[in-house]
Short mmCIF file of C-alpha atoms and ligand atoms in Angstrom, two decimals:
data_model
loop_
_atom_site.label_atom_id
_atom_site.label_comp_id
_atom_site.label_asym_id
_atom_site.label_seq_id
_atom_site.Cartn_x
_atom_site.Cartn_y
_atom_site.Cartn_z
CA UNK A 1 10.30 -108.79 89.12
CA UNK A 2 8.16 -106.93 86.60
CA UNK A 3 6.28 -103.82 86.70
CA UNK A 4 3.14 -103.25 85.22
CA UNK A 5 1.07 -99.78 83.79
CA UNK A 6 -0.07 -99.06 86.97
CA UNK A 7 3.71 -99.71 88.80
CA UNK A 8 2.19 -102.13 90.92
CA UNK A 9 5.91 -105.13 90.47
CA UNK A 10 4.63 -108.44 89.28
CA UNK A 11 5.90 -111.05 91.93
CA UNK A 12 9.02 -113.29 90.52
CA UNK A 13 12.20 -113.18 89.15
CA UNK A 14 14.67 -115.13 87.17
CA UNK A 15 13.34 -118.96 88.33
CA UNK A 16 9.91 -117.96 88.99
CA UNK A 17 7.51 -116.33 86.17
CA UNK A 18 3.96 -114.53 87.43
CA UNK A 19 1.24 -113.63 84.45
CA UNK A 20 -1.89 -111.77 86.46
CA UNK A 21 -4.73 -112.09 84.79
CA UNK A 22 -8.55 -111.28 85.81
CA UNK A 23 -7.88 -112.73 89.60
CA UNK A 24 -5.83 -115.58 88.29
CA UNK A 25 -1.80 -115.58 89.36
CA UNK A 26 -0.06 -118.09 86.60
CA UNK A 27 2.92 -118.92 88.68
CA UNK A 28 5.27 -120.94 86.19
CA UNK A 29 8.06 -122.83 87.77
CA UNK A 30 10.52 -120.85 84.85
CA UNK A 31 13.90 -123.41 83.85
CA UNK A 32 12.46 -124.93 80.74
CA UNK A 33 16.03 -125.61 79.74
CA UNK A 34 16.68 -127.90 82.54
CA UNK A 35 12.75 -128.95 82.07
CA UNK A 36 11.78 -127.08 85.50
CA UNK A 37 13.99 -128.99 87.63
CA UNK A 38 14.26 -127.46 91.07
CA UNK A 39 16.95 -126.06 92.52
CA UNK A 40 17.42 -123.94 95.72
CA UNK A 41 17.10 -120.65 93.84
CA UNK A 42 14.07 -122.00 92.34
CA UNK A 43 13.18 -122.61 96.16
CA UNK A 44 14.35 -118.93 97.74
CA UNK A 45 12.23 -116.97 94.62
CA UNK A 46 9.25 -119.20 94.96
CA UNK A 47 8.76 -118.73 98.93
CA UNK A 48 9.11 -114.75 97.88
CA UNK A 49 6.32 -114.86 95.31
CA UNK A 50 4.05 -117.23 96.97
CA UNK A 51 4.48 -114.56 100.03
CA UNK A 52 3.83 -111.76 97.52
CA UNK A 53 0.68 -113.60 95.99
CA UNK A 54 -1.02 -114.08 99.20
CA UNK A 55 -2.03 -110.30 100.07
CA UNK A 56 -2.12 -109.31 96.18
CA UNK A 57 -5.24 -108.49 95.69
CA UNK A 58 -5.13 -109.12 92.00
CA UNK A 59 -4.51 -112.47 92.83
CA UNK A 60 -7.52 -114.32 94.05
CA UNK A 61 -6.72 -118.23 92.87
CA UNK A 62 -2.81 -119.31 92.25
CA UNK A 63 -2.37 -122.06 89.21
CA UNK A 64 1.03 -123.12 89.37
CA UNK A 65 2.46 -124.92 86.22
CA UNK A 66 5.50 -125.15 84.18
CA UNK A 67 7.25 -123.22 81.22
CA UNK A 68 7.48 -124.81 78.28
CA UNK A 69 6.96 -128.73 78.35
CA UNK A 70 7.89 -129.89 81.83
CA UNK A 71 5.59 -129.52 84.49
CA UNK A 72 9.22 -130.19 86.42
CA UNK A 73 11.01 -132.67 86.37
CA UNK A 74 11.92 -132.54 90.35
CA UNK A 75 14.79 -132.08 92.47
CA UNK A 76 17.89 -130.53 90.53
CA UNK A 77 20.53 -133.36 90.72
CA UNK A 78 22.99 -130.89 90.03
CA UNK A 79 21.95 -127.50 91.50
CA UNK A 80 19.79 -129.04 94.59
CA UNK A 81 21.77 -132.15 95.53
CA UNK A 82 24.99 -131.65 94.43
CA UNK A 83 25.09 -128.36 94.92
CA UNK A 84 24.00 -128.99 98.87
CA UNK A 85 26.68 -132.12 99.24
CA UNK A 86 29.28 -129.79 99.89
CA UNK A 87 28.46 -127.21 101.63
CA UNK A 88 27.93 -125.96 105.21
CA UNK A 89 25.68 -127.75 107.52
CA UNK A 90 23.84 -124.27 107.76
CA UNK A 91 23.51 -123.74 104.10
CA UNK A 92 22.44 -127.03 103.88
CA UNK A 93 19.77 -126.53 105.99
CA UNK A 94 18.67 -122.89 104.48
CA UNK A 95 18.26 -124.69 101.05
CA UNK A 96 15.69 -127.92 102.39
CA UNK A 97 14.06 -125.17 104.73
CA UNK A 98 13.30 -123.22 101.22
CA UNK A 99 12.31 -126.26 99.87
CA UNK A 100 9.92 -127.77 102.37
CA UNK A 101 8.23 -123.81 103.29
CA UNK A 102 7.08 -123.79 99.60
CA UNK A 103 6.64 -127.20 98.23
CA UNK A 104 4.40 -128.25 101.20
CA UNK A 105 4.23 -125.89 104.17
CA UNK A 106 2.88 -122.91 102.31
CA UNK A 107 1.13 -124.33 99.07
CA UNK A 108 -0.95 -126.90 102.32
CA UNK A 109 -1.91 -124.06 104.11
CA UNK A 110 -2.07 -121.34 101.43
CA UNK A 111 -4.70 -118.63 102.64
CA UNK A 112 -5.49 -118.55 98.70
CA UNK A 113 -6.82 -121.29 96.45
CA UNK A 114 -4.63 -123.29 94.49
CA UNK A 115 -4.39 -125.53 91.08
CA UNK A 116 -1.84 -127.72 89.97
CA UNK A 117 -1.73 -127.79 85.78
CA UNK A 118 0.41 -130.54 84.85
CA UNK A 119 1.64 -129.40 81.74
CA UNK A 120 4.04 -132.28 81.01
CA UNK A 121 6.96 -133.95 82.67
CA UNK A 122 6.36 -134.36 86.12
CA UNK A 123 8.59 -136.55 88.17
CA UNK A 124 9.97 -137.39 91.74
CA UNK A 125 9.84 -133.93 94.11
CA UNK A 126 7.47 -132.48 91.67
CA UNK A 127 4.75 -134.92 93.10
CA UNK A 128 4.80 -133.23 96.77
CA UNK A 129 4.04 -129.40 95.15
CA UNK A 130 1.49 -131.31 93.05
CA UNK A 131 -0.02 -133.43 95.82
CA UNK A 132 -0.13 -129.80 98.02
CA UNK A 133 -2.12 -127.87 95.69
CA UNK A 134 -6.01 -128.06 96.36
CA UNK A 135 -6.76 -128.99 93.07
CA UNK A 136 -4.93 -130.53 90.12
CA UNK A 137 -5.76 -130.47 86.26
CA UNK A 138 -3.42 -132.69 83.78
CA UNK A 139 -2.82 -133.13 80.28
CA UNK A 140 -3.62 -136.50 79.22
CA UNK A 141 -0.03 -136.80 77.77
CA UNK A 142 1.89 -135.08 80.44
CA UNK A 143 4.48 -138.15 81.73
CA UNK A 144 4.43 -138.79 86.07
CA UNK A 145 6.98 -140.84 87.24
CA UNK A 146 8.57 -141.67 90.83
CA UNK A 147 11.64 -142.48 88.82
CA UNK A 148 13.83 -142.03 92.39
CA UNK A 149 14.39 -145.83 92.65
CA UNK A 150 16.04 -146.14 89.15
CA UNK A 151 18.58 -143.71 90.09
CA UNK A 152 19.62 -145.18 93.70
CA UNK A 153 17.53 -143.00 96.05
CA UNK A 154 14.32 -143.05 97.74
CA UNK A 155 11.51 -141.00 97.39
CA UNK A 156 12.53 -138.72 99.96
CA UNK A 157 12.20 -134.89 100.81
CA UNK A 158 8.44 -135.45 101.65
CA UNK A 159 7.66 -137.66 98.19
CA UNK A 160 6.59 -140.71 100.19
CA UNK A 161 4.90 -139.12 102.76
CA UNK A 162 2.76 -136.85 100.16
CA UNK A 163 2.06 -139.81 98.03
CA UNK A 164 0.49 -141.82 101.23
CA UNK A 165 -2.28 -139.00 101.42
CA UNK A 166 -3.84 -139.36 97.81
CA UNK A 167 -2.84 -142.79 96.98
CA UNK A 168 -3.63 -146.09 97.97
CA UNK A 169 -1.29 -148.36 99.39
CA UNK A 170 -1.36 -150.91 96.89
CA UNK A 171 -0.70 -148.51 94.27
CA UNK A 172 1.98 -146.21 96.18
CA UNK A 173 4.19 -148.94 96.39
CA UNK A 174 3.84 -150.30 93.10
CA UNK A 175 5.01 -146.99 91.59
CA UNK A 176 7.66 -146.37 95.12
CA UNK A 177 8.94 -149.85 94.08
CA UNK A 178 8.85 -149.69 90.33
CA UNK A 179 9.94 -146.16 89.44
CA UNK A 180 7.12 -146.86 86.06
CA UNK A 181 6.03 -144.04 84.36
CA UNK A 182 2.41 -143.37 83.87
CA UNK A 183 0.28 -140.62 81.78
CA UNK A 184 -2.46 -138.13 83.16
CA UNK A 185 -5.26 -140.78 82.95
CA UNK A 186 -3.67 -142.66 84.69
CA UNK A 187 -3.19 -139.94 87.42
CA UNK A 188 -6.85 -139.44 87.05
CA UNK A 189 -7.63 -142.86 88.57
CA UNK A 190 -5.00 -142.72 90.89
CA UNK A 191 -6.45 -139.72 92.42
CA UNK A 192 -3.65 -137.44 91.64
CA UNK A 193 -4.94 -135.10 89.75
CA UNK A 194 -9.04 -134.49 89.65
CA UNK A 195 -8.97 -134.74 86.27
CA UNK A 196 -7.16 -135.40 83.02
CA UNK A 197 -7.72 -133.88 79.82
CA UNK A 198 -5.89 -133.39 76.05
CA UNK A 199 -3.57 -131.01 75.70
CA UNK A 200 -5.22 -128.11 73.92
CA UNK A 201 -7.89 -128.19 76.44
CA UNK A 202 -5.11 -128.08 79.25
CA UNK A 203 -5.22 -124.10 80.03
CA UNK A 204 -9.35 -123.51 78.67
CA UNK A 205 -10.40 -126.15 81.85
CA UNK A 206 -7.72 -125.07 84.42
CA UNK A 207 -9.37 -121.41 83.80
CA UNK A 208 -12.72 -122.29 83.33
CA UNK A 209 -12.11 -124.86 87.11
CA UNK A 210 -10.44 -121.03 88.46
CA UNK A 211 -13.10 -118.77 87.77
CA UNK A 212 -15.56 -121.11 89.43
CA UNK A 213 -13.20 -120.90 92.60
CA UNK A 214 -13.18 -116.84 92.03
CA UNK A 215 -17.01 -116.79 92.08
CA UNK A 216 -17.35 -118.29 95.45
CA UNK A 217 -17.31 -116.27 98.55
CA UNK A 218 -13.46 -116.42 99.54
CA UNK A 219 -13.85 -116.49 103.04
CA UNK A 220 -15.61 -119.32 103.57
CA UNK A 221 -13.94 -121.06 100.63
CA UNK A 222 -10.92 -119.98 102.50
CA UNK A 223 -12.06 -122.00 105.77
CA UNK A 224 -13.62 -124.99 104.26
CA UNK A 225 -10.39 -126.00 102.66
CA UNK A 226 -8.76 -124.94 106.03
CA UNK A 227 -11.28 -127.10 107.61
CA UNK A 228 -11.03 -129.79 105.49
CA UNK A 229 -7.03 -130.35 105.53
CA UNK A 230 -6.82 -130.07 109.15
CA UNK A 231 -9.56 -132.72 109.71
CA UNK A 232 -7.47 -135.06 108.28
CA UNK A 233 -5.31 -135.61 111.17
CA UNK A 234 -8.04 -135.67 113.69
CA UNK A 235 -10.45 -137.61 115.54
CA UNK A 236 -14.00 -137.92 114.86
CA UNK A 237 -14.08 -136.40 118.18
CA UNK A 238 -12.03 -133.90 117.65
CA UNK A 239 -13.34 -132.89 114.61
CA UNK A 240 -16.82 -132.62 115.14
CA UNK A 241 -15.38 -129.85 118.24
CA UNK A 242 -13.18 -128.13 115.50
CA UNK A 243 -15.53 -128.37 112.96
CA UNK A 244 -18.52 -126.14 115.16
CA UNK A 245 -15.80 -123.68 116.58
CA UNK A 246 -14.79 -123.57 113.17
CA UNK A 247 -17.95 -122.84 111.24
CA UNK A 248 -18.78 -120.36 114.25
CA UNK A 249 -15.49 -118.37 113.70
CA UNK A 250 -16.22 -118.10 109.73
CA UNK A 251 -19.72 -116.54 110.26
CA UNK A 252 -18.15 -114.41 112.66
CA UNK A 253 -15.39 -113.49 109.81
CA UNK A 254 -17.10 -113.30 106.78
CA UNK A 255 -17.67 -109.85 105.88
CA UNK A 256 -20.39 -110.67 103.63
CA UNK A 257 -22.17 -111.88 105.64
CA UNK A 258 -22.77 -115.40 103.27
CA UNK A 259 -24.49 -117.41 105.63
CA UNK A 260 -27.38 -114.77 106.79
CA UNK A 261 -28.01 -113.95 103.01
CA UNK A 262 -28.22 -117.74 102.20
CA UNK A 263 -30.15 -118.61 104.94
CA UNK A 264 -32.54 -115.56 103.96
CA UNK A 265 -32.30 -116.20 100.48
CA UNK A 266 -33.99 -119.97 101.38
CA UNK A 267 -36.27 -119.83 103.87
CA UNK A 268 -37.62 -116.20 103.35
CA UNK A 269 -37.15 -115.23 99.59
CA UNK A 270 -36.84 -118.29 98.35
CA UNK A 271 -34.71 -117.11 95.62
CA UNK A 272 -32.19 -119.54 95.90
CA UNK A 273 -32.73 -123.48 96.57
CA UNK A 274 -29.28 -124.87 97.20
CA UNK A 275 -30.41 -128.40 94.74
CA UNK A 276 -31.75 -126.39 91.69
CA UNK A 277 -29.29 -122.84 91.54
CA UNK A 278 -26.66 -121.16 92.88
CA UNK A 279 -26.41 -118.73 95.94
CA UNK A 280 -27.03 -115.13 94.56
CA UNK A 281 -23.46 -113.25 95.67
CA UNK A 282 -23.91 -109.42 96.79
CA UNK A 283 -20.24 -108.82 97.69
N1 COA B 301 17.95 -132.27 87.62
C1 COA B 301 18.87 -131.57 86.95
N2 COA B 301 18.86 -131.38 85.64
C2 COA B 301 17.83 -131.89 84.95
C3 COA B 301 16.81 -132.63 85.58
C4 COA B 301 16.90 -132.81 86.98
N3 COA B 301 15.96 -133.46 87.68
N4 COA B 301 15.94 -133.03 84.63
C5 COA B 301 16.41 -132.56 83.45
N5 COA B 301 17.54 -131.87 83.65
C6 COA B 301 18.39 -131.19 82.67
C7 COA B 301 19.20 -132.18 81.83
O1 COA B 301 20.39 -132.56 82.52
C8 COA B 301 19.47 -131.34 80.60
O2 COA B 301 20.50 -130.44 80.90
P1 COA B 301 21.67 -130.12 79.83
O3 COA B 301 20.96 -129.50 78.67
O4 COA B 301 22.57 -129.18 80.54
O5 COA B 301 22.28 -131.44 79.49
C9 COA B 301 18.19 -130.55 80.43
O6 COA B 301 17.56 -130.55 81.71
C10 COA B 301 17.23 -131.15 79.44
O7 COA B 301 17.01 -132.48 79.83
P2 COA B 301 16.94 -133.67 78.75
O8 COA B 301 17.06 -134.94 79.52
O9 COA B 301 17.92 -133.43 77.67
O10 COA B 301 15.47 -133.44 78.20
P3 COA B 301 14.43 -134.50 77.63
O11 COA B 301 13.25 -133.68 77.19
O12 COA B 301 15.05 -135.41 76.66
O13 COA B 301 13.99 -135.40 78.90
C11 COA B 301 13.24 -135.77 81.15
C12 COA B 301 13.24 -134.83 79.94
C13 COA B 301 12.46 -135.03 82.26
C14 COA B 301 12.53 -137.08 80.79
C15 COA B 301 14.68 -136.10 81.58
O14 COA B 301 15.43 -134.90 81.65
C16 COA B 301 14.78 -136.78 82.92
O15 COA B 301 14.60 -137.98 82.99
N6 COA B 301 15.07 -136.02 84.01
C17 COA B 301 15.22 -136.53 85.33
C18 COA B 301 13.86 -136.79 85.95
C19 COA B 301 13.99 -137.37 87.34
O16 COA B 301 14.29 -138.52 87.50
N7 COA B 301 13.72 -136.54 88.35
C20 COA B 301 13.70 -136.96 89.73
C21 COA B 301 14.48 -136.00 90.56
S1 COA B 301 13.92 -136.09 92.25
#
């Protein structure tokens, strides 16, 4: 952990590296020796400082990359899996409960927005934190690989699981089945990432994608992407109930008050038409 001028720490530690900067936390996944692999010290600091992050008020969007040129390249072999062979049922289970709360429990339900830049390498476990983040910008030569099968496991931890939400079948099992590497384009049309794009545009578009997130009213960005993961698993039914209750409890919420102004903005100022501009913020 790091202190700045004003003696406010800087989330992170040994594993984990936090830059703050204008609203954006850069949370780098910090072993570029081992290329970012991810081991259950990795796990314990990154459950801290996504904690931290998420009633820091300098941090109002979280990109989470990697130092130096690995995105990650997954599960530690030696520090995760060996490292957990031997040991206590109980420790065991402390280091996958690390690992699931940040790879997928917290970065799903994150009360913050969140980008995944794809910096390079990015293989096997490093697809669920990927696949968890709202958003997801990659360099068109970073390397993805479910290389699992070419090593004599499966895709495990939640890798097959978070692969069946953004892929297709078809595809899922050609890569599940093949353990073939493929480049950001390609993780463009896979759905992935949103987009792909060359390396020394990488960091200028992940910004540029963060500060349009940072302009929007963060309460109800906050419950649309709420909204919109929980759907998921739901019924028409049951979504369309959720989905009112929901919108009701966010105008209820919102301390600016977003909807009203909008509303007002339209149909008595008409200052703002939704198809031509953009909603004129007061908070
Ligand atoms: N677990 C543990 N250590 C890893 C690792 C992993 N997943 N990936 C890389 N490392 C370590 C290497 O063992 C090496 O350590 P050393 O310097 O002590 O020997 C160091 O990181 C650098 O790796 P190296 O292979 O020399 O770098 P590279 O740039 O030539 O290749 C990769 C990078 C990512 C292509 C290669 O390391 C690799 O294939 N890693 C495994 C990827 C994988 O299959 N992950 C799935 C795990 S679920």
């Amino acid at each position: 952990m790091t202190v700045t001028a004003n003696e406010k720490p800087v989330p992170g530690g040994n594993f984990v590296k936090v830059e703050l900067d204008d609203g954006i936390a850069w949370v780098k996944l910090n072993r570029p020796e081992k290329r970012n692999a991810m081991s259950v010290g990795l796990a314990e600091e990154m459950v801290k400082v996504l904690d931290d992050l998420e009633i820091d008020d300098r941090c109002g969007v979280v990109i989470l990359t990697g130092e130096g040129e690995a995105f990650s390249a997954g599960m530690d072999l030696k520090d995760f899996f060996r490292a957990t062979d031997n040991v206590s049922d109980i420790e065991r289970m402390r280091a996958y409960r690390s690992t699931r709360a940040w790879q997928w429990r917290m970065l799903m339900h994150y009360a913050k927005p969140t980008i995944a830049m794809v910096n390079g390498w990015c293989f096997g476990g490093a697809f669920t934190p990927l696949i968890c983040c709202d958003l997801a910008i990659a360099s068109d030569d970073a390397v993805f690989g479910l290389s699992e099968i070419n090593w004599g496991v499966i895709p495990g931890g939640v890798v097959s699981k978070a692969i069946s939400t953004l892929m297709n079948d078809r595809k899922a099992m050609y890569y599940v089945m093949t353990g073939e590497k493929f480049g950001g384009k390609m993780a463009e049309q896979l759905g992935l990432v949103n987009e792909s794009v060359p390396a020394d545009r990488l960091r200028e578009r992940t910004t540029e994608l963060a500060r349009i997130l940072l302009a929007k009213n963060p309460t109800v960005l906050r419950q649309a992407r709420m909204a919109y993961k929980y759907v998921r698993e739901m019924t028409w039914e049951e979504s369309a109930e959720y989905l009112t209750a929901k919108a009701d409890q966010t105008t209820f919420i919102d301390p600016e008050k977003g909807r009203e102004k909008g509303l007002s903005q339209f149909l008595d100022d008409k200052t703002f038409r939704p198809g031509h501009g953009t909603y004129i913020r007061e908070g």
